[in-house]
Structures are given as structure tokens and as C-alpha cells.
Coordinates of C-alpha atoms in Angstrom, one line a residue:
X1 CA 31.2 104.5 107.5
X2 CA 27.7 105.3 109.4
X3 CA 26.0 102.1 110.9
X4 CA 22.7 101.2 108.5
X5 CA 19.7 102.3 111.1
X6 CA 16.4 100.9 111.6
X7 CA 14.6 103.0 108.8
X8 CA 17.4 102.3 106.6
X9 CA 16.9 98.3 106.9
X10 CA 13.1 98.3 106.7
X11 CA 12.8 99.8 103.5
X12 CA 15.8 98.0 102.0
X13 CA 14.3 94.9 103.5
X14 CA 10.6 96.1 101.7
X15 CA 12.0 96.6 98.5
X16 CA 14.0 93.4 98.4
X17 CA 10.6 91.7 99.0
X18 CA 8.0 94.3 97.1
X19 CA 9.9 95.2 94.5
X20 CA 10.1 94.8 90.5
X21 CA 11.9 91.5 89.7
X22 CA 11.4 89.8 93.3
X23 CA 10.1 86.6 92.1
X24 CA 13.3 85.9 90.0
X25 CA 16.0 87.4 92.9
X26 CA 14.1 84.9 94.9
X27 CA 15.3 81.8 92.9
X28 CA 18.8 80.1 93.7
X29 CA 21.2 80.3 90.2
X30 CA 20.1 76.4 89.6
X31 CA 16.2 77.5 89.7
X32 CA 16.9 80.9 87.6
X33 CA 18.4 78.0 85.0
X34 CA 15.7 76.2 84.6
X35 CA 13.0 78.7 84.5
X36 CA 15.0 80.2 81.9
X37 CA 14.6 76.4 80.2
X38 CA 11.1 76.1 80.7
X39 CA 10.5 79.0 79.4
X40 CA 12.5 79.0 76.5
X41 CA 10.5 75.7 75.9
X42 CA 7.6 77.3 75.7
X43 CA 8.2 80.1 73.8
X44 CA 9.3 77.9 71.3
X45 CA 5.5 76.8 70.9
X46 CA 4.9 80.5 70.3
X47 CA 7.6 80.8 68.0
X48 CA 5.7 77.9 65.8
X49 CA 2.6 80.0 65.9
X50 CA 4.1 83.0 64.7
X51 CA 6.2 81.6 62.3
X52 CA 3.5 79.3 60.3
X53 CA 0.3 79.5 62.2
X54 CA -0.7 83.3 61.8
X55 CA 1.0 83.7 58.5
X56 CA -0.7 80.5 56.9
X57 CA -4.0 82.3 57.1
X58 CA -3.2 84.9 54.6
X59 CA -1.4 82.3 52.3
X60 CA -4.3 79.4 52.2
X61 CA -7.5 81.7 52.8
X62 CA -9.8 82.0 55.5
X63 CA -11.2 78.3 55.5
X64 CA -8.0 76.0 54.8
X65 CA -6.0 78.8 56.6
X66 CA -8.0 78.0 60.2
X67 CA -8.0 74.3 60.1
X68 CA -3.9 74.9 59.8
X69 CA -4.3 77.2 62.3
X70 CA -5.8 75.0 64.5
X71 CA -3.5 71.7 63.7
X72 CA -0.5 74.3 64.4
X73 CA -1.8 75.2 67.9
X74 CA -2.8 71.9 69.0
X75 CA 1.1 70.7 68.0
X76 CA 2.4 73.6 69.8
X77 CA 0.6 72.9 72.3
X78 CA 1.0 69.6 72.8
X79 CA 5.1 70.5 72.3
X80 CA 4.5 72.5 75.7
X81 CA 3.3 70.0 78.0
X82 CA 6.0 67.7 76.8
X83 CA 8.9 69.6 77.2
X84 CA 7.6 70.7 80.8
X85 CA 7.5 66.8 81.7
X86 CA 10.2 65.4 79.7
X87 CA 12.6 67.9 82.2
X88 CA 10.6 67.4 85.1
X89 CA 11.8 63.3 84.8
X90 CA 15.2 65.0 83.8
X91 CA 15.2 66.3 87.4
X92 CA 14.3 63.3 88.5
X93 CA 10.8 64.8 89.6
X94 CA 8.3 62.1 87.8
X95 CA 8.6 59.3 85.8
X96 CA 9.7 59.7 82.0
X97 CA 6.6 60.4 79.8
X98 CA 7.2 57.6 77.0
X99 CA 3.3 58.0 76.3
X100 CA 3.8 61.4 75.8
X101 CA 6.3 61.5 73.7
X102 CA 4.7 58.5 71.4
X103 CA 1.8 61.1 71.3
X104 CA 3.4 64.1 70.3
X105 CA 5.4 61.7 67.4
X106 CA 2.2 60.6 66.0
X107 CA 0.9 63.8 66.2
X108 CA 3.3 65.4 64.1
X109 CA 3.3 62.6 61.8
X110 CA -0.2 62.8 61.4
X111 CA -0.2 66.7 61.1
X112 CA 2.7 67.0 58.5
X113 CA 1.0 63.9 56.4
X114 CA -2.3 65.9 56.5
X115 CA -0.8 69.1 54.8
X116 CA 0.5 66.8 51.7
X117 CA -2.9 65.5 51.7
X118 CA -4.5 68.6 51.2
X119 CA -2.2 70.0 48.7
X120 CA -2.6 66.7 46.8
X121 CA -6.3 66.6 46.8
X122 CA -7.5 69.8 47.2
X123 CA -7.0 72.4 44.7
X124 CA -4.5 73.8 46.7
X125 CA -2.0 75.9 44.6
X126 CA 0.3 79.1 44.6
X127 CA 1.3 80.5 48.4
X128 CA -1.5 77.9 49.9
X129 CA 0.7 75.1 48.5
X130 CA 4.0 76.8 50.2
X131 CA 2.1 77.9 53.6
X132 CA 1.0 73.7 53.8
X133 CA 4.3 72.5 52.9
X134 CA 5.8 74.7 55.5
X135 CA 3.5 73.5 58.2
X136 CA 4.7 70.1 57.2
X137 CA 8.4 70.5 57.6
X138 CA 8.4 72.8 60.3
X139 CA 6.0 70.4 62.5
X140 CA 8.5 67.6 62.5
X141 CA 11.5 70.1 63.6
X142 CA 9.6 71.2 66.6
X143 CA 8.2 68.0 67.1
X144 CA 11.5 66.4 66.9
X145 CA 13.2 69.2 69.4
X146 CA 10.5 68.5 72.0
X147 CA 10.8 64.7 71.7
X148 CA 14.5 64.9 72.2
X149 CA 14.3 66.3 75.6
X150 CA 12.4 63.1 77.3
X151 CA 15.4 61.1 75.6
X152 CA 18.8 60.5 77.3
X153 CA 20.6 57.9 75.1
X154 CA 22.5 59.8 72.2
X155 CA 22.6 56.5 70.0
X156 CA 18.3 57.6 70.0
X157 CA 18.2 61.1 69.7
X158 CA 20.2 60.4 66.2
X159 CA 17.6 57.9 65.6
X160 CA 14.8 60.3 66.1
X161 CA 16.3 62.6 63.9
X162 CA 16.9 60.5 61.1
X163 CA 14.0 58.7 61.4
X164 CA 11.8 61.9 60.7
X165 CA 14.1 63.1 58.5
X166 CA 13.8 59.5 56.4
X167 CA 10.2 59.6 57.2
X168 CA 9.6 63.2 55.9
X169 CA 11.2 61.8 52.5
X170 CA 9.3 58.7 52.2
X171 CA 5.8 60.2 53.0
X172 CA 6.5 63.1 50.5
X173 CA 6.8 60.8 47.2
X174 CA 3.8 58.5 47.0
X175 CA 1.7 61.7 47.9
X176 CA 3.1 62.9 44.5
X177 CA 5.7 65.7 46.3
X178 CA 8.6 66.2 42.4
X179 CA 11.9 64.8 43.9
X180 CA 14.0 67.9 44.1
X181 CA 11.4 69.2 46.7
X182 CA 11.2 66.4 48.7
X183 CA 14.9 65.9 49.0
X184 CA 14.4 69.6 50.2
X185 CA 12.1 68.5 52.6
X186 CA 14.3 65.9 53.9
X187 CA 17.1 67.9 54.8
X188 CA 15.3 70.3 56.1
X189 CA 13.6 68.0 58.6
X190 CA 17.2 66.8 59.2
X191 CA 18.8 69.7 60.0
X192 CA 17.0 72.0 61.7
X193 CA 15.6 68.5 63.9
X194 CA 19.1 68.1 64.2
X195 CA 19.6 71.4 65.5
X196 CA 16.7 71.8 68.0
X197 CA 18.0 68.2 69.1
X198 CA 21.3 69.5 70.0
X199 CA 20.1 72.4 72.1
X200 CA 18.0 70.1 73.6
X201 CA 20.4 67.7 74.8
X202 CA 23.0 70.6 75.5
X203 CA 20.2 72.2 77.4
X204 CA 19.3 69.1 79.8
X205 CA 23.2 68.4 80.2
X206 CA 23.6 72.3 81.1
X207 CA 20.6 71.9 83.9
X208 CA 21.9 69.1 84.9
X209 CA 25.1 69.9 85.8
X210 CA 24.0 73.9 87.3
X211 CA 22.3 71.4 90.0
X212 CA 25.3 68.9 90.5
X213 CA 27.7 72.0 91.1
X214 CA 25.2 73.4 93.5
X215 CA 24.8 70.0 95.0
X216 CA 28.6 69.9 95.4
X217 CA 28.6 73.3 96.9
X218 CA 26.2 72.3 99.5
X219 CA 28.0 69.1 100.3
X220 CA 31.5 71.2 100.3
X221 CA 29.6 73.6 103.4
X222 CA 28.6 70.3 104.7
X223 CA 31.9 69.1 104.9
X224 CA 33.3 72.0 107.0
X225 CA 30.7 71.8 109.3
X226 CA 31.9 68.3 110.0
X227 CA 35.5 69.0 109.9
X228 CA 34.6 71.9 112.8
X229 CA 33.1 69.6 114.9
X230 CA 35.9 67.5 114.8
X231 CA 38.1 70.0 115.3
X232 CA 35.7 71.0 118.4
X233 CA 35.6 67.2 119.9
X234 CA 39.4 67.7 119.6
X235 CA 39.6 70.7 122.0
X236 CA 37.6 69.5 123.8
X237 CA 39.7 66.0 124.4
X238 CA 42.5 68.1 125.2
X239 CA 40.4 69.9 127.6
X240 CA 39.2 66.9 129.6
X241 CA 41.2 64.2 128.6
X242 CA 43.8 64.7 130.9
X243 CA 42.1 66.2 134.1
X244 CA 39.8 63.4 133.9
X245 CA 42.7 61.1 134.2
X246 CA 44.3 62.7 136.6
X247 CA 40.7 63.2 138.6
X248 CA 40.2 59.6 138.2
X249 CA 43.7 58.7 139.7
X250 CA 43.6 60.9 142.5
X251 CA 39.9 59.3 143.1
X252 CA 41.5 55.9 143.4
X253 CA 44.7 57.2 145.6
X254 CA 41.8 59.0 148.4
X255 CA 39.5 55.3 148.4
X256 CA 43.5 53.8 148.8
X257 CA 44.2 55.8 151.6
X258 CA 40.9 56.2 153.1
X259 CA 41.2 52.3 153.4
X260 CA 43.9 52.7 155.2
X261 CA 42.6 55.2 157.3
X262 CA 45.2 58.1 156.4
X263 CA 44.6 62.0 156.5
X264 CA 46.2 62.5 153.2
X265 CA 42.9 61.0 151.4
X266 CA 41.1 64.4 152.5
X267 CA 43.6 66.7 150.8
X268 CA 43.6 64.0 147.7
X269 CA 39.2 64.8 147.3
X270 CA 40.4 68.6 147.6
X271 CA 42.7 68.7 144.9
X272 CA 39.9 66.3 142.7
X273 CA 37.3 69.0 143.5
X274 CA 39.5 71.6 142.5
X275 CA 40.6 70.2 139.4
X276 CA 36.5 69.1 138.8
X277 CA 35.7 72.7 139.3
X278 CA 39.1 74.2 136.6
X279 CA 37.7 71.8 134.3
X280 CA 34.5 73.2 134.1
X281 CA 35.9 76.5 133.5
X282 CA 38.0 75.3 131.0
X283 CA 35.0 73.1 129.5
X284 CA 32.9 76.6 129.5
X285 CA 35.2 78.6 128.2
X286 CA 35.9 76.2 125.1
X287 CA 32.1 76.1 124.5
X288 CA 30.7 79.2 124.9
X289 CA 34.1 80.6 122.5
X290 CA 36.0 82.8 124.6
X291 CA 39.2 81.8 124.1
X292 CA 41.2 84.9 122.6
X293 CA 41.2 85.2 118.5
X294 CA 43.2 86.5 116.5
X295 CA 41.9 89.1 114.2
X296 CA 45.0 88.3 111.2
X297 CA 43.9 84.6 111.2
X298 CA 40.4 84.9 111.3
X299 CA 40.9 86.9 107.9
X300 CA 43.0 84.6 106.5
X301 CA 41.0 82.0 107.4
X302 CA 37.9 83.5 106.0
X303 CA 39.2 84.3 103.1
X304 CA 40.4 80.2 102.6
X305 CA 36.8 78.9 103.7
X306 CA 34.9 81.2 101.0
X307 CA 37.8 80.6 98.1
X308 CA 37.1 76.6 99.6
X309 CA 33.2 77.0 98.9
X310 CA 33.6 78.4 95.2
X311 CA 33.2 82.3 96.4
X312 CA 35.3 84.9 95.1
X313 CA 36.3 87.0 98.2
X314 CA 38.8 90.1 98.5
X315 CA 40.3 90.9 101.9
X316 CA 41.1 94.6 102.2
X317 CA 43.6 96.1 105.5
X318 CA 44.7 94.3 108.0
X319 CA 44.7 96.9 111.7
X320 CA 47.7 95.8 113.8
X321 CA 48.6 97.2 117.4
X322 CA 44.7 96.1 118.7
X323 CA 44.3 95.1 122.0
X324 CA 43.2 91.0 122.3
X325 CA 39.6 92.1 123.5
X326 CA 39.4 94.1 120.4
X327 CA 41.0 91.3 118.2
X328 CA 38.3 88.7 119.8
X329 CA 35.2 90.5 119.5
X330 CA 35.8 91.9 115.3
X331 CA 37.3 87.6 114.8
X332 CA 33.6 86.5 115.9
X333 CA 32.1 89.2 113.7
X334 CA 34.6 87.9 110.7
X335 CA 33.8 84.3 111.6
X336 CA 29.5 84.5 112.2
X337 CA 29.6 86.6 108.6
X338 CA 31.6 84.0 106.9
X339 CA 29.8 81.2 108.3
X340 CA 26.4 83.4 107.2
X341 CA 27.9 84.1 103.4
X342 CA 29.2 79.9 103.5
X343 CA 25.7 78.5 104.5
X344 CA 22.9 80.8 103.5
X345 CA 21.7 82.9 100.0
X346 CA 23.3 82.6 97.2
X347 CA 26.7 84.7 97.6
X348 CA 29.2 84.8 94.3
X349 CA 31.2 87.6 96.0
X350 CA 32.3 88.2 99.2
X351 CA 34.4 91.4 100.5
X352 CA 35.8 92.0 103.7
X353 CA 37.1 95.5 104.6
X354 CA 39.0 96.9 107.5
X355 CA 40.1 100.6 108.2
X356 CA 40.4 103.3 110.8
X357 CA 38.1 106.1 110.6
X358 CA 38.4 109.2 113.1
X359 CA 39.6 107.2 115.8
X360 CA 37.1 103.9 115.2
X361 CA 38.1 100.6 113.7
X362 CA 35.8 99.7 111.1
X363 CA 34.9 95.8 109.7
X364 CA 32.6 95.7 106.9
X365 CA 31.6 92.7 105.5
X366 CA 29.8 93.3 102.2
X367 CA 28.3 89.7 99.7
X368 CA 26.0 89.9 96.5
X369 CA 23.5 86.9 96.6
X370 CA 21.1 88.5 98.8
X371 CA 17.1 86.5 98.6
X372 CA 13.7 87.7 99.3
X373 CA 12.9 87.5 103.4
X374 CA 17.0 87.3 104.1
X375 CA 17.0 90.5 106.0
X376 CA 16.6 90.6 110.1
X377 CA 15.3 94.0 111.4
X378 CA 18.0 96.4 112.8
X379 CA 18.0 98.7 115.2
X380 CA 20.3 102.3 115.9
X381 CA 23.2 101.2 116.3
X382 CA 22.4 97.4 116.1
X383 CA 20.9 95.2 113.2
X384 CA 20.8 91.9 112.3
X385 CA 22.6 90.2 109.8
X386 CA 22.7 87.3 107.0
X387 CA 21.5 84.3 108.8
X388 CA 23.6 81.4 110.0
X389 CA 23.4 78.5 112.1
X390 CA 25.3 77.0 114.9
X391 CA 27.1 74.9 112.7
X392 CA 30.4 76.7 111.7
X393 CA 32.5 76.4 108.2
X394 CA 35.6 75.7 108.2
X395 CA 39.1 75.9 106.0
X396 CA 39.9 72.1 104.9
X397 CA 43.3 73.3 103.8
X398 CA 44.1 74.6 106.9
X399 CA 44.3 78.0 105.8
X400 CA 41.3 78.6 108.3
X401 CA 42.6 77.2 111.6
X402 CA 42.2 80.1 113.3
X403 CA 38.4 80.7 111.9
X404 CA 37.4 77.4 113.2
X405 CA 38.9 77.2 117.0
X406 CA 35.4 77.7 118.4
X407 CA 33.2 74.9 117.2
X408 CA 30.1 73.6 116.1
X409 CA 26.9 73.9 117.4
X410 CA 27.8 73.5 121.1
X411 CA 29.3 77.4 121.1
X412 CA 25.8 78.5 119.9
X413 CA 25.9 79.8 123.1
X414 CA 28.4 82.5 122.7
X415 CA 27.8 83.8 119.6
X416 CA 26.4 81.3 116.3
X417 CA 24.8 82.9 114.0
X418 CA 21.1 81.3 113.6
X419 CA 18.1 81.4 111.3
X420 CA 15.6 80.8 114.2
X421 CA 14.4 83.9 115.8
X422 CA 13.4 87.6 114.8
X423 CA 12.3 88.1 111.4
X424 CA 15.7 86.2 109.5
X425 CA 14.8 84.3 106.4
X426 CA 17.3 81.9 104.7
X427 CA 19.9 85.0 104.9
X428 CA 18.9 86.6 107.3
X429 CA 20.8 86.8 111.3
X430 CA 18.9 85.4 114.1
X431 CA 18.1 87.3 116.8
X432 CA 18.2 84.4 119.2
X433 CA 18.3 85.3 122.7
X434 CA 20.1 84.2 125.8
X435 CA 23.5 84.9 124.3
X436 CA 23.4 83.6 120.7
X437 CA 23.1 84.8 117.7
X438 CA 22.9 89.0 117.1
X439 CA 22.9 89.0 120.8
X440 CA 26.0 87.0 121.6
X441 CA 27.8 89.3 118.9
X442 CA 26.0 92.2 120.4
X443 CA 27.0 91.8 124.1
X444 CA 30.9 91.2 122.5
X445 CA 31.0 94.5 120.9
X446 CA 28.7 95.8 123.8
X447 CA 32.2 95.2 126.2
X448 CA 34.7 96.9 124.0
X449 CA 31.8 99.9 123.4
X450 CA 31.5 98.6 119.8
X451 CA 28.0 98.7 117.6
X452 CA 26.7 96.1 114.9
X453 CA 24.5 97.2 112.0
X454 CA 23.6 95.2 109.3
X455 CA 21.1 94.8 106.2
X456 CA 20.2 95.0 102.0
X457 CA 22.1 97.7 100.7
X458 CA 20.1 97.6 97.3
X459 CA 21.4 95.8 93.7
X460 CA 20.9 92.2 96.2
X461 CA 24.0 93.3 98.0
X462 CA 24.3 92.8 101.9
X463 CA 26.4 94.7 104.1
X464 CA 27.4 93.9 108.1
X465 CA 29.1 96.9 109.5
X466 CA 30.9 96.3 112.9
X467 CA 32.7 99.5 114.4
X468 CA 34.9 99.5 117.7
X469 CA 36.3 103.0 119.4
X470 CA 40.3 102.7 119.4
X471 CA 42.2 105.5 120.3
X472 CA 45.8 104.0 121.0
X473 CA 48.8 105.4 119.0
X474 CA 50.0 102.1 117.6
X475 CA 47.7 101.2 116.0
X476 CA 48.0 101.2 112.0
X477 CA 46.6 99.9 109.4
X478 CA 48.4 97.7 106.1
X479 CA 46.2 97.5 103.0

């Protein structure tokens, strides 16, 4: 597989951000959701014109036709702005528009009983009589629909419904509406208010629960991270912990003898120095990561964090015979990708792939979920990948202990992925210097004469490509 190049990133990276149908790859699935609500909202105004407002022209004539018209739009309208601001206060974005809704009730009350008025007093006959009693029925259904949105107790949408279903029925008569038709009426008003009260409820509970799941999904990430630094503060315990105590009994032995004006309390400072100085070796070593990996169980333990986080993933060959340099520096690509694909876009599908072509071991990692500005810039032979931070994901099943032995944000140093630096968006790899980031993973390949290329591959795909020369004759590879 060749390494994506510079010219290759750029214009992926262009058209992710210039091209047709940006704006809505932009938007997390809970945004797509509810744009698709709103939307669907409104076109349900237009859906009133078209169904009585144009065609009520040609029914009732010129001059009854355009005050219809006009009734019709001002409801649709007014339908519009409520649904927009009865799901804002589902969100829990502004306060719940009771005047509103009261507004756009007594609007369509007042609409529908102005259409029996005409046809009662005006000599309004034939297909004008049918186009005004069609604006009154299908004002209450729409009217009912939009109401039903700003209302979360069940026990009142029914009321709504039957309310202006009762109310459709009891205005009709006294204006002189023959009982078969207003019993027609009636149920009309009842069931199709029924049904654009159901989709409205179904819709809000639908929204509602896209953002919960992607709240839990956040909270999930958040919960590795935590779990890794735990996991971190426990290494490092077992770092310190016991050199400190043995530095701090040795400290107390030299004072002892030094009291006593013995020799031996010399040699006792030497040996705490050189434990002092092994600790801080062992201390750097811990944070900056470079404790050997192994490749098998960062895979595994990838594939357990993204399954964990709600991602399908698919883990493909598994190279055996590499030497532990090798091992290490493709583990830290596996681990800074999955901690990219856990904590940043909007990945559904994650696959990891690993082969040996003419002589190089290749690691792809390829995830769907790709948004606008998530690509870093590459260079030959380098690129940047989907952004991460220090923070690291990790396996609560345990099925990713070996993807989380390096920490949390205090091994930034030798390797975690961040979103500061470089041109990286929400998914895209920081190119922090000083050892982090692209550059940490850089400078690890750099030592086993590996490259690191990532960027868009088009369809809101993203693909890291990390090769490493390897000529030994034991090495194999089992799919």
C-alpha cells in the first residue's frame, strides 16, 4: 500500500471542506436528527399550502380564494415558528412556549370557525363550499400536530386531540353543517390530529434519545480516560512506592550512623543517590511510554476499547516473529489511532489491517465518521492523522490491558495524540512538537526506518497508513 503524500491530503482535505454536501457531513448523527426534524416540521407548513392553500383558489374564485389563501399561510406559518420552539425547550434550549402554543390553538380555532362562517353566510356553494370546509378540517390537524410537540404529558396530547376533535363537531352544528358531514368532520379532525400527534411525540422521543445515546457514548470515552489514569497512578505506585521506602530508610540509617560518627553512613547516601537517580529512569520511562508493547495485545485491546465505545471494528492479520522495537513503535500507532477513532469525529466503523508487502510490514488503520477541518496536513512520507488528546481510552473489560499500559496525559510526551497544533480540527492529529503527537509517533517509526501517512480518503473515510522495513525470515503473517 503507498503512503497518502502531501498533494494527495490537501485535496482530500479541500474537498471534505469545499465540497457538495459539507454542511450536513459536518453535523454529528444527533445534529443530522434533528435538522432532519426541523425540517420535516417545516415542510409540513408547505405541505398545508400545497395541499389547500393553492388549490382553494381555483375552487372559491379569485376574491374568497385569497382571503383563504392568506388565513392558510398565516397558520402555516405560525405552525413553523412553533414547532422550531416547542423542540428547542425539548432540548432543553429555552423555556416551553405555552403562549405560543395558546396562540397557534386559537388561531386555528378561529381560522376553521371562519370557513363555516363563510359558507353559511356567503353564497358559497359547489367546489367553494368543499375547498372551505377543507381548510377547516385540515387547519385543526396541522394545528393539532404542531401543538403536540410543546407538550410532554401523554394524558394531554390525548386531550388535545379530542378536544379539537369534540370542538370540530360542536362548532359544525349551530353553524348549520347536516349531521352526516359533521360527524365526518369530527373524525377526521380526530384521526389524522391523532396521527400528526403520534409522529410528534415519536419524533421528540426519537431526538431525545439520538442525544442521550450520544451523551452515553461521550461519558463511556470519559470513563476510560479515567480508568487509564488510574491504571497510570498504579504504575506509577509500583514505580516509586517502593524505592521511596527504601530511600527513605536508608536516609534514616546514614543520619543514625552519622550520629554515631560511622563510615558506613557515606556508603548508605551512595546507595540513596543511586537508587534516587534508577528511579528517575524508571519514573521517565513510565511517562514518556517506553516500556516495550506488545503488538498482539495492543490489537486485541483496540479492538475491546472500540466494541466498548459502541464502534463496530474488524481486526485483520496479526504479523508474528517482529522484533520488540518493531512491536513497540506499530502498538503506539494502534493505540494513538484508537484513542483518535474513541475521542474525536463521529466513527461507526473502525478497521484495522496488518500484512507484509515486498518485504515491509504494513498497519493501516482505516474509520468512516470523518468531519469538516478533521484533516492535519501530510507530508512525503509523513502526515498527520485523526486528532486525539493526551488522554488515552481504555478497555473496562480488560480486554485492553495491554492498549492502556502507558497512561494518561502525563505520556503526552512520548507520543499522545493531540488536537492542538498544525492545521487538526476535531479529527484531525496534532502536530505538537517536542516529542508529542505526529512527532512522537514520527521519531518512533523514524528509529526502526518506518514512515507515517495519514488523511481523507474520500466517501468521509480516514485512513493512517504506518509502514516498517522487515526483512527477517520468521516472520509470518495469520489472518
Amino acid at each position: 500500500m503507498v503512503p497518502l503524500g502531501a498533494e494527495a491530503l490537501t485535496n482530500g482535505r479541500s474537498g471534505a471542506l469545499h465540497g457538495p454536501g459539507s454542511w450536513w457531513r459536518g453535523k454529528s448523527t444527533p445534529a443530522k436528527i434533528e435538522t432532519y426534524t426541523r425540517w420535516s416540521y417545516h415542510f409540513f407548513g408547505v405541505a398545508e399550502l400545497l395541499t389547500i392553500g393553492v388549490p382553494v383558489i381555483g375552487q372559491a374564485g379569485p376574491g374568497l380564494g385569497s382571503w383563504l389563501l392568506l388565513m392558510v399561510c398565516v397558520h402555516a406559518g405560525v405552525c413553523a415558528v412553533t414547532a422550531s420552539r416547542a423542540l428547542d425547550w425539548t432540548l432543553g434550549r429555552r423555556e416551553q412556549p405555552v403562549r405560543l402554543l395558546w396562540t397557534l390553538g386559537a388561531l386555528s380555532t378561529v381560522i376553521s370557525v371562519t370557513a363555516l362562517v363563510l359558507v353559511k353566510y356567503l353564497p358559497v356553494r359547489g367546489e367553494a363550499a368543499t375547498a372551505t370546509g377543507t381548510v377547516f378540517g385540515i387547519v385543526l390537524i396541522f394545528g393539532v400536530g404542531s401543538i403536540t410537540l410543546g407538550i410532554r404529558s401523554r394524558r394531554r396530547v390525548f386531550a388535545v386531540v379530542a378536544g379539537f376533535a369534540a370542538g370540530a363537531g360542536a362548532v359544525s352544528l349551530p353553524l348549520g353543517t347536516p349531521w352526516g358531514d359533521a360527524l365526518i368532520g369530527t373524525f377526521a379532525v380526530l384521526f389524522g390530529g391523532g396521527f400528526l400527534a403520534f409522529t410528534s411525540v415519536f419524533s421528540v422521543w426519537l431526538l431525545n434519545a439520538v442525544y442521550e445515546l450520544d451523551a452515553a457514548r461521550e461519558t463511556r470515552a470519559r470513563l476510560a480516560v479515567a480508568e487509564e489514569r488510574l491504571r497510570f497512578g498504579r504504575d506509577l505506585h509500583d514505580v516509586m512506592g517502593r524505592n521511596l521506602a527504601v530511600i527513605a530508610l536508608k536516609s534514616e540509617l546514614a543520619v543514625q550512623l552519622a550520629r554515631r560518627g560511622r563510615a558506613e553512613a557515606v556508603e548508605q547516601m551512595i546507595e540513596v543517590q543511586r537508587i534516587a537517580q534508577q528511579s528517575q529512569r524508571e519514573v521517565r520511562d513510565v511517562v514518556r511510554g517506553y516500556r516495550e508493547i506488545d503488538l498482539g495485545v495492543e490489537l486485541a485491546g483496540a479492538h475491546g476499547v472500540l466494541t466498548a465505545a459502541g464502534i463496530e471494528c474488524e481486526v485483520t492479520g496479526e504479523v508474528t516473529g517482529l522484533p520488540g522495537e518493531v512491536q513497540s513503535a506499530l502498538g503506539w500507532v494502534v493505540r494513538e489511532a484508537t484513542t483518535n477513532v474513541l475521542r474525536h469525529g463521529d466513527a461507526g466503523r473502525c478497521v484495522v489491517g496488518l500484512r507484509v508487502k515486498e518485504g515491509t510490514v504494513v498497519l493501516t488503520v482505516e474509520n468512516d465518521g470523518v468531519t469538516d477541518g478533521g484533516a492535519g496536513s501530510g507530508g512525503s512520507g509523513n502526515g498527520s492523522g485523526n486528532g486525539g488528546t493526551g488522554d488515552r481510552g481504555s478497555d473496562s473489560s480488560g480486554s485492553g490491558r495491554g492498549a492502556s499500559q502507558g497512561r494518561s496525559a502525563a505520556d503526552d510526551g512520548a507520543g499522545g495524540l493531540r488536537a492542538g497544533g498544525g492545521s487538526s480540527g476535531p479529527a484531525g492529529l496534532g502536530a505538537a512538537g517536542g516529542g508529542s503527537g505526529l512527532a512522537g509517533l514520527r521519531e518512533r517509526l523514524t528509529a526502526v526506518d518506518g514512515t507515517l501517512a495519514a488523511g481523507p480518503v474520500g466517501g468521509g473515510m480516514f485512513r493512517l497508513v504506518a509502514e516498517v522495513p522487515f526483512t527477517a525470515a520468521d516472520c509470518e503473517v495469520a489472518s
